[in-house]
Amino acid sequence: MSVVGIDLGGTKIMAGVLCEGVIKARVTVPTPEEGGQAVIEAMAQAARAAIEAAGVVVQAIGLGTPGPLDFKRGRIKFAPNIANFTDFPIVELLEQATGYKVYMENDANAAALAEHKLGAAQGAESTLYMTVSTGVGGGFVWGNKVLRGVNGQGGEIGHITMQPGGPLCGCGLDGCLEALATGPAMERMALASFKREMGTRELFALFQQGDPRASRIVLQAASWVGIALASLVKCYDPEVVVLGGGVALNAGPAYLDEVMRSYHRYMENWIIPPVHLAKLGSEAGLLGAALTAALEVGEA
Ligand SMILES: [Zn+2]
């Protein structure tokens, strides 16, 4: 028996069938802008198409979704990137639309689970995962368990306070890791420094050419990531750390060197778990969603 994974994103929905650790019959559709029931219908259609293409019997659906989530009630509390998703009963509606039992997981937790079970941390007892891109997400996984916390807030590592009084974050607080180390955070600093709009692609290119202003911005962001990793490692004591996301994977070797320098500086006198780069790329969310269901029905 197999399970279906659905990865719900702000711009696209991906569905695929997990067979023996591999995603088969991948289907991608745009996320309907009107939100609500249209998103449910699009997810159900994508799942049906994937099941038909894979030609297998499916037991359940695993759904990876932006959050924060109310796991007890199967609801999305709010998702700023998807219209009309406030206190939205996504599990119940998707079960009605598909006829399958649905198990949901926060998208960053799902990616953490995928890297832990099938990716860069495969074989490890426990994994701390951090992704740095337009946001900072992550999760902590041990054995087959993902840390969700009592209120579904566990692993929200983008919002640990690094610099009280620092730049404002989308969550409304100041000085979060996400307000300091992401692509948009660096673009804000680049605008202030270069007096013009600059995307991360150009900023990273300048950084890799040794431009001093670009270097200061990118290295400072890298340093925040390293310090945050050191703090989190002391909280969770994982066997392996996995670092992924567009910033971490594209800023270049000098960025990663700085992450590691800061990480080691703030781990001095402690046992230092290895840091691996994420291996599953954009597939992590979909795989993790499917794994969430597979673990629930005893297929992984
Ligand atoms: Zn925040």
mmCIF file of C-alpha atoms and ligand atoms in Angstrom:
data_model
loop_
_atom_site.group_PDB
_atom_site.id
_atom_site.type_symbol
_atom_site.label_atom_id
_atom_site.label_comp_id
_atom_site.label_asym_id
_atom_site.label_seq_id
_atom_site.Cartn_x
_atom_site.Cartn_y
_atom_site.Cartn_z
ATOM 1 C CA MET A 1 0.000 0.000 0.000
ATOM 2 C CA SER A 2 1.092 3.537 -0.641
ATOM 3 C CA VAL A 3 0.277 7.042 0.505
ATOM 4 C CA VAL A 4 -0.145 10.357 -1.300
ATOM 5 C CA GLY A 5 1.765 13.456 -0.332
ATOM 6 C CA ILE A 6 0.473 16.965 -1.007
ATOM 7 C CA ASP A 7 2.719 19.993 -0.616
ATOM 8 C CA LEU A 8 0.586 23.142 -0.415
ATOM 9 C CA GLY A 9 2.528 26.302 -1.219
ATOM 10 C CA GLY A 10 1.585 29.937 -1.796
ATOM 11 C CA THR A 11 2.044 29.629 -5.578
ATOM 12 C CA LYS A 12 1.805 25.920 -6.352
ATOM 13 C CA ILE A 13 0.407 22.637 -5.134
ATOM 14 C CA MET A 14 2.429 19.456 -5.628
ATOM 15 C CA ALA A 15 1.057 15.942 -5.212
ATOM 16 C CA GLY A 16 2.809 12.614 -5.588
ATOM 17 C CA VAL A 17 2.535 9.006 -4.513
ATOM 18 C CA LEU A 18 5.180 7.626 -2.155
ATOM 19 C CA CYS A 19 6.228 4.111 -3.136
ATOM 20 C CA GLU A 20 9.186 2.499 -1.323
ATOM 21 C CA GLY A 21 10.806 5.794 -0.370
ATOM 22 C CA VAL A 22 10.440 7.390 -3.798
ATOM 23 C CA ILE A 23 7.836 9.851 -5.095
ATOM 24 C CA LYS A 24 6.067 8.566 -8.201
ATOM 25 C CA ALA A 25 3.614 10.315 -10.491
ATOM 26 C CA ARG A 26 4.253 13.915 -9.495
ATOM 27 C CA VAL A 27 1.472 16.401 -10.350
ATOM 28 C CA THR A 28 1.847 20.180 -10.008
ATOM 29 C CA VAL A 29 -0.983 22.723 -10.248
ATOM 30 C CA PRO A 30 -1.118 26.450 -9.430
ATOM 31 C CA THR A 31 -2.585 27.426 -6.051
ATOM 32 C CA PRO A 32 -5.950 29.135 -6.783
ATOM 33 C CA GLU A 33 -5.734 32.789 -5.794
ATOM 34 C CA GLU A 34 -9.266 32.888 -4.397
ATOM 35 C CA GLY A 35 -8.179 30.499 -1.616
ATOM 36 C CA GLY A 36 -10.732 28.556 0.457
ATOM 37 C CA GLN A 37 -12.710 25.784 -1.227
ATOM 38 C CA ALA A 38 -10.950 26.351 -4.574
ATOM 39 C CA VAL A 39 -7.666 25.318 -2.933
ATOM 40 C CA ILE A 40 -9.325 22.191 -1.527
ATOM 41 C CA GLU A 41 -10.639 21.272 -4.987
ATOM 42 C CA ALA A 42 -7.237 21.860 -6.605
ATOM 43 C CA MET A 43 -5.508 19.664 -4.007
ATOM 44 C CA ALA A 44 -8.105 16.903 -4.425
ATOM 45 C CA GLN A 45 -7.721 16.984 -8.205
ATOM 46 C CA ALA A 46 -3.936 16.853 -8.019
ATOM 47 C CA ALA A 47 -4.125 13.916 -5.597
ATOM 48 C CA ARG A 48 -6.573 12.020 -7.813
ATOM 49 C CA ALA A 49 -4.386 12.593 -10.893
ATOM 50 C CA ALA A 50 -1.282 11.363 -9.044
ATOM 51 C CA ILE A 51 -3.070 8.250 -7.759
ATOM 52 C CA GLU A 52 -4.349 7.430 -11.229
ATOM 53 C CA ALA A 53 -0.934 7.945 -12.840
ATOM 54 C CA ALA A 54 0.811 5.798 -10.211
ATOM 55 C CA GLY A 55 -1.746 3.030 -10.633
ATOM 56 C CA VAL A 56 -1.517 1.872 -7.026
ATOM 57 C CA VAL A 57 -3.883 1.492 -4.091
ATOM 58 C CA VAL A 58 -3.533 4.397 -1.698
ATOM 59 C CA GLN A 59 -4.241 4.319 2.006
ATOM 60 C CA ALA A 60 -4.098 7.931 3.177
ATOM 61 C CA ILE A 61 -3.024 11.477 2.323
ATOM 62 C CA GLY A 62 -0.221 13.408 4.004
ATOM 63 C CA LEU A 63 -0.551 17.173 3.716
ATOM 64 C CA GLY A 64 2.298 19.630 4.185
ATOM 65 C CA THR A 65 1.019 23.156 4.668
ATOM 66 C CA PRO A 66 2.169 26.583 5.800
ATOM 67 C CA GLY A 67 1.103 27.371 9.330
ATOM 68 C CA PRO A 68 0.841 27.925 12.245
ATOM 69 C CA LEU A 69 -1.467 24.927 12.598
ATOM 70 C CA ASP A 70 -4.000 23.736 15.111
ATOM 71 C CA PHE A 71 -3.219 20.024 15.046
ATOM 72 C CA LYS A 72 -5.954 19.062 17.491
ATOM 73 C CA ARG A 73 -8.692 20.550 15.321
ATOM 74 C CA GLY A 74 -7.017 19.933 11.933
ATOM 75 C CA ARG A 75 -7.020 23.628 11.098
ATOM 76 C CA ILE A 76 -4.693 26.228 9.626
ATOM 77 C CA LYS A 77 -4.670 29.087 12.141
ATOM 78 C CA PHE A 78 -3.523 31.516 9.466
ATOM 79 C CA ALA A 79 -1.390 31.410 6.330
ATOM 80 C CA PRO A 80 -0.497 34.892 5.055
ATOM 81 C CA ASN A 81 0.418 33.573 1.581
ATOM 82 C CA ILE A 82 -2.892 31.819 0.891
ATOM 83 C CA ALA A 83 -6.152 33.769 0.650
ATOM 84 C CA ASN A 84 -8.989 33.147 3.121
ATOM 85 C CA PHE A 85 -7.024 30.744 5.271
ATOM 86 C CA THR A 86 -7.798 31.866 8.782
ATOM 87 C CA ASP A 87 -8.889 29.186 11.241
ATOM 88 C CA PHE A 88 -9.480 27.052 8.152
ATOM 89 C CA PRO A 89 -10.646 23.400 8.686
ATOM 90 C CA ILE A 90 -8.371 22.048 5.981
ATOM 91 C CA VAL A 91 -8.200 18.416 7.170
ATOM 92 C CA GLU A 92 -11.956 17.893 7.337
ATOM 93 C CA LEU A 93 -12.591 19.582 3.973
ATOM 94 C CA LEU A 94 -9.832 17.646 2.198
ATOM 95 C CA GLU A 95 -11.120 14.378 3.669
ATOM 96 C CA GLN A 96 -14.607 15.197 2.374
ATOM 97 C CA ALA A 97 -13.243 16.102 -1.072
ATOM 98 C CA THR A 98 -11.066 13.010 -1.480
ATOM 99 C CA GLY A 99 -12.595 10.277 0.667
ATOM 100 C CA TYR A 100 -9.177 9.572 2.216
ATOM 101 C CA LYS A 101 -7.970 10.065 5.763
ATOM 102 C CA VAL A 102 -5.720 13.153 5.860
ATOM 103 C CA TYR A 103 -2.728 13.707 8.162
ATOM 104 C CA MET A 104 -1.235 17.191 8.151
ATOM 105 C CA GLU A 105 2.123 18.612 9.083
ATOM 106 C CA ASN A 106 3.654 22.070 9.060
ATOM 107 C CA ASP A 107 5.710 22.419 5.831
ATOM 108 C CA ALA A 108 9.030 23.084 7.562
ATOM 109 C CA ASN A 109 8.491 20.152 9.928
ATOM 110 C CA ALA A 110 7.648 17.988 6.903
ATOM 111 C CA ALA A 111 10.906 18.981 5.192
ATOM 112 C CA ALA A 112 12.772 18.244 8.432
ATOM 113 C CA LEU A 113 11.201 14.791 8.573
ATOM 114 C CA ALA A 114 12.150 14.098 4.939
ATOM 115 C CA GLU A 115 15.796 15.124 5.412
ATOM 116 C CA HIS A 116 15.908 13.063 8.608
ATOM 117 C CA LYS A 117 14.460 9.879 7.113
ATOM 118 C CA LEU A 118 15.564 10.000 3.462
ATOM 119 C CA GLY A 119 17.950 12.923 2.989
ATOM 120 C CA ALA A 120 21.099 14.465 4.429
ATOM 121 C CA ALA A 121 20.543 13.031 7.928
ATOM 122 C CA GLN A 122 19.429 9.553 6.894
ATOM 123 C CA GLY A 123 20.381 7.081 9.617
ATOM 124 C CA ALA A 124 20.765 9.689 12.347
ATOM 125 C CA GLU A 125 18.887 9.260 15.608
ATOM 126 C CA SER A 126 17.898 12.929 15.747
ATOM 127 C CA THR A 127 18.086 15.885 13.390
ATOM 128 C CA LEU A 128 17.885 19.637 13.737
ATOM 129 C CA TYR A 129 16.862 21.122 10.391
ATOM 130 C CA MET A 130 17.038 24.775 9.394
ATOM 131 C CA THR A 131 16.054 26.284 6.063
ATOM 132 C CA VAL A 132 17.052 29.835 5.171
ATOM 133 C CA SER A 133 15.370 31.383 2.141
ATOM 134 C CA THR A 134 12.663 34.078 2.039
ATOM 135 C CA GLY A 135 11.896 32.971 5.594
ATOM 136 C CA VAL A 136 13.630 30.846 8.196
ATOM 137 C CA GLY A 137 11.940 27.571 9.037
ATOM 138 C CA GLY A 138 12.972 24.374 10.641
ATOM 139 C CA GLY A 139 12.191 21.501 12.848
ATOM 140 C CA PHE A 140 13.537 18.947 15.244
ATOM 141 C CA VAL A 141 12.973 15.249 14.562
ATOM 142 C CA TRP A 142 13.951 12.285 16.707
ATOM 143 C CA GLY A 143 13.173 8.701 15.726
ATOM 144 C CA ASN A 144 9.891 8.982 13.856
ATOM 145 C CA LYS A 145 8.706 11.969 15.870
ATOM 146 C CA VAL A 146 8.507 15.620 14.881
ATOM 147 C CA LEU A 147 8.492 18.171 17.678
ATOM 148 C CA ARG A 148 5.181 20.001 17.320
ATOM 149 C CA GLY A 149 4.770 21.289 20.841
ATOM 150 C CA VAL A 150 1.507 21.649 22.741
ATOM 151 C CA ASN A 151 0.231 24.505 20.568
ATOM 152 C CA GLY A 152 1.832 23.608 17.245
ATOM 153 C CA GLN A 153 4.567 26.224 17.752
ATOM 154 C CA GLY A 154 7.459 23.813 18.243
ATOM 155 C CA GLY A 155 10.359 24.339 15.858
ATOM 156 C CA GLU A 156 9.402 27.895 14.826
ATOM 157 C CA ILE A 157 13.066 28.743 14.811
ATOM 158 C CA GLY A 158 12.749 31.720 12.468
ATOM 159 C CA HIS A 159 11.302 33.681 15.348
ATOM 160 C CA ILE A 160 13.897 33.193 18.037
ATOM 161 C CA THR A 161 15.043 36.617 19.202
ATOM 162 C CA MET A 162 18.603 37.304 18.121
ATOM 163 C CA GLN A 163 18.755 41.076 18.526
ATOM 164 C CA PRO A 164 16.219 42.796 20.793
ATOM 165 C CA GLY A 165 15.392 46.180 19.268
ATOM 166 C CA GLY A 166 16.548 44.946 15.852
ATOM 167 C CA PRO A 167 14.603 45.026 12.573
ATOM 168 C CA LEU A 168 10.883 44.283 12.705
ATOM 169 C CA CYS A 169 9.759 40.806 11.697
ATOM 170 C CA GLY A 170 6.598 39.739 9.850
ATOM 171 C CA CYS A 171 5.417 38.191 13.144
ATOM 172 C CA GLY A 172 5.258 41.669 14.696
ATOM 173 C CA LEU A 173 8.246 41.334 17.011
ATOM 174 C CA ASP A 174 11.698 42.830 16.644
ATOM 175 C CA GLY A 175 15.045 41.191 16.053
ATOM 176 C CA CYS A 176 13.880 37.700 15.040
ATOM 177 C CA LEU A 177 16.350 35.508 13.138
ATOM 178 C CA GLU A 178 13.986 35.807 10.162
ATOM 179 C CA ALA A 179 14.274 39.608 10.198
ATOM 180 C CA LEU A 180 18.074 39.391 10.110
ATOM 181 C CA ALA A 181 19.219 36.459 8.005
ATOM 182 C CA THR A 182 16.785 35.852 5.115
ATOM 183 C CA GLY A 183 16.887 36.950 1.488
ATOM 184 C CA PRO A 184 14.431 39.834 2.083
ATOM 185 C CA ALA A 185 16.417 40.923 5.162
ATOM 186 C CA MET A 186 19.602 41.118 3.088
ATOM 187 C CA GLU A 187 17.765 42.935 0.283
ATOM 188 C CA ARG A 188 16.637 45.548 2.817
ATOM 189 C CA MET A 189 20.207 46.057 3.953
ATOM 190 C CA ALA A 190 21.434 46.168 0.343
ATOM 191 C CA LEU A 191 18.900 48.924 -0.418
ATOM 192 C CA ALA A 192 20.202 50.959 2.511
ATOM 193 C CA SER A 193 23.823 50.341 1.617
ATOM 194 C CA PHE A 194 23.788 50.603 -2.204
ATOM 195 C CA LYS A 195 20.902 53.154 -2.341
ATOM 196 C CA ARG A 196 19.071 51.047 -4.948
ATOM 197 C CA GLU A 197 16.945 47.911 -5.193
ATOM 198 C CA MET A 198 19.061 44.768 -5.345
ATOM 199 C CA GLY A 199 17.908 41.139 -5.426
ATOM 200 C CA THR A 200 19.812 38.378 -3.660
ATOM 201 C CA ARG A 201 21.092 36.996 -6.966
ATOM 202 C CA GLU A 202 22.986 40.238 -7.676
ATOM 203 C CA LEU A 203 23.995 40.642 -4.036
ATOM 204 C CA PHE A 204 25.460 37.126 -3.923
ATOM 205 C CA ALA A 205 27.290 37.712 -7.218
ATOM 206 C CA LEU A 206 28.867 40.900 -5.815
ATOM 207 C CA PHE A 207 29.682 39.050 -2.590
ATOM 208 C CA GLN A 208 31.385 36.269 -4.521
ATOM 209 C CA GLN A 209 33.445 38.924 -6.376
ATOM 210 C CA GLY A 210 34.620 40.273 -3.037
ATOM 211 C CA ASP A 211 32.657 43.545 -2.977
ATOM 212 C CA PRO A 212 33.151 44.889 0.584
ATOM 213 C CA ARG A 213 29.587 46.213 1.079
ATOM 214 C CA ALA A 214 27.988 43.009 -0.205
ATOM 215 C CA SER A 215 30.385 40.993 1.944
ATOM 216 C CA ARG A 216 29.463 42.858 5.092
ATOM 217 C CA ILE A 217 25.748 42.221 4.519
ATOM 218 C CA VAL A 218 26.036 38.547 3.551
ATOM 219 C CA LEU A 219 28.643 37.628 6.170
ATOM 220 C CA GLN A 220 26.621 39.290 8.927
ATOM 221 C CA ALA A 221 23.558 37.261 7.861
ATOM 222 C CA ALA A 222 25.666 34.085 7.790
ATOM 223 C CA SER A 223 26.946 34.842 11.246
ATOM 224 C CA TRP A 224 23.406 35.125 12.644
ATOM 225 C CA VAL A 225 22.627 31.681 11.199
ATOM 226 C CA GLY A 226 25.722 30.137 12.784
ATOM 227 C CA ILE A 227 24.978 31.676 16.175
ATOM 228 C CA ALA A 228 21.339 30.539 16.005
ATOM 229 C CA LEU A 229 22.437 26.996 15.116
ATOM 230 C CA ALA A 230 24.779 26.930 18.107
ATOM 231 C CA SER A 231 21.980 28.060 20.446
ATOM 232 C CA LEU A 232 19.526 25.519 19.032
ATOM 233 C CA VAL A 233 22.054 22.681 19.200
ATOM 234 C CA LYS A 234 22.431 23.390 22.910
ATOM 235 C CA CYS A 235 18.622 23.177 23.298
ATOM 236 C CA TYR A 236 18.034 19.988 21.319
ATOM 237 C CA ASP A 237 21.434 18.201 21.243
ATOM 238 C CA PRO A 238 20.810 16.604 17.817
ATOM 239 C CA GLU A 239 23.040 13.986 16.246
ATOM 240 C CA VAL A 240 23.107 15.874 12.949
ATOM 241 C CA VAL A 241 22.281 19.415 11.807
ATOM 242 C CA VAL A 242 20.894 19.911 8.293
ATOM 243 C CA LEU A 243 20.993 23.344 6.675
ATOM 244 C CA GLY A 244 19.004 24.071 3.525
ATOM 245 C CA GLY A 245 17.046 26.741 1.670
ATOM 246 C CA GLY A 246 17.797 29.093 -1.212
ATOM 247 C CA VAL A 247 20.071 31.428 0.748
ATOM 248 C CA ALA A 248 22.113 28.684 2.393
ATOM 249 C CA LEU A 249 22.545 26.769 -0.860
ATOM 250 C CA ASN A 250 23.161 29.699 -3.239
ATOM 251 C CA ALA A 251 25.115 32.365 -1.354
ATOM 252 C CA GLY A 252 28.390 30.555 -1.979
ATOM 253 C CA PRO A 253 31.197 28.770 -0.119
ATOM 254 C CA ALA A 254 32.339 31.901 1.737
ATOM 255 C CA TYR A 255 28.819 32.240 3.207
ATOM 256 C CA LEU A 256 28.905 28.651 4.466
ATOM 257 C CA ASP A 257 32.427 29.169 5.855
ATOM 258 C CA GLU A 258 31.127 32.101 7.893
ATOM 259 C CA VAL A 259 28.118 30.091 9.129
ATOM 260 C CA MET A 260 30.508 27.383 10.309
ATOM 261 C CA ARG A 261 32.948 29.869 11.865
ATOM 262 C CA SER A 262 30.173 31.448 13.941
ATOM 263 C CA TYR A 263 28.700 28.071 14.788
ATOM 264 C CA HIS A 264 32.043 26.778 16.059
ATOM 265 C CA ARG A 265 32.812 30.023 17.902
ATOM 266 C CA TYR A 266 29.584 29.667 19.907
ATOM 267 C CA MET A 267 30.049 25.916 20.413
ATOM 268 C CA GLU A 268 33.481 26.258 21.957
ATOM 269 C CA ASN A 269 33.902 23.761 24.813
ATOM 270 C CA TRP A 270 30.815 21.820 23.659
ATOM 271 C CA ILE A 271 30.478 18.645 21.616
ATOM 272 C CA ILE A 272 29.827 19.862 18.079
ATOM 273 C CA PRO A 273 27.364 17.920 15.879
ATOM 274 C CA PRO A 274 28.192 17.912 12.156
ATOM 275 C CA VAL A 275 26.314 20.267 9.803
ATOM 276 C CA HIS A 276 25.232 18.738 6.482
ATOM 277 C CA LEU A 277 23.721 20.587 3.544
ATOM 278 C CA ALA A 278 20.143 19.581 2.728
ATOM 279 C CA LYS A 279 19.954 16.983 -0.030
ATOM 280 C CA LEU A 280 16.323 16.838 -1.118
ATOM 281 C CA GLY A 281 15.856 20.379 -2.439
ATOM 282 C CA SER A 282 12.313 21.352 -3.391
ATOM 283 C CA GLU A 283 11.248 17.695 -3.074
ATOM 284 C CA ALA A 284 11.651 17.761 0.731
ATOM 285 C CA GLY A 285 8.216 19.227 1.467
ATOM 286 C CA LEU A 286 6.373 16.725 -0.710
ATOM 287 C CA LEU A 287 8.356 13.746 0.600
ATOM 288 C CA GLY A 288 7.855 14.875 4.187
ATOM 289 C CA ALA A 289 4.111 15.284 3.676
ATOM 290 C CA ALA A 290 3.884 11.747 2.314
ATOM 291 C CA LEU A 291 6.099 10.419 5.119
ATOM 292 C CA THR A 292 3.779 12.023 7.696
ATOM 293 C CA ALA A 293 0.921 9.866 6.425
ATOM 294 C CA ALA A 294 3.118 6.799 5.921
ATOM 295 C CA LEU A 295 4.251 6.905 9.557
ATOM 296 C CA GLU A 296 0.655 7.248 10.758
ATOM 297 C CA VAL A 297 -0.539 4.211 8.822
ATOM 298 C CA GLY A 298 2.587 2.154 9.555
ATOM 299 C CA GLU A 299 4.073 2.192 6.059
ATOM 300 C CA ALA A 300 7.429 3.823 6.825
HETATM 301 ZN ZN ZN B 1 9.405 36.893 13.983
#
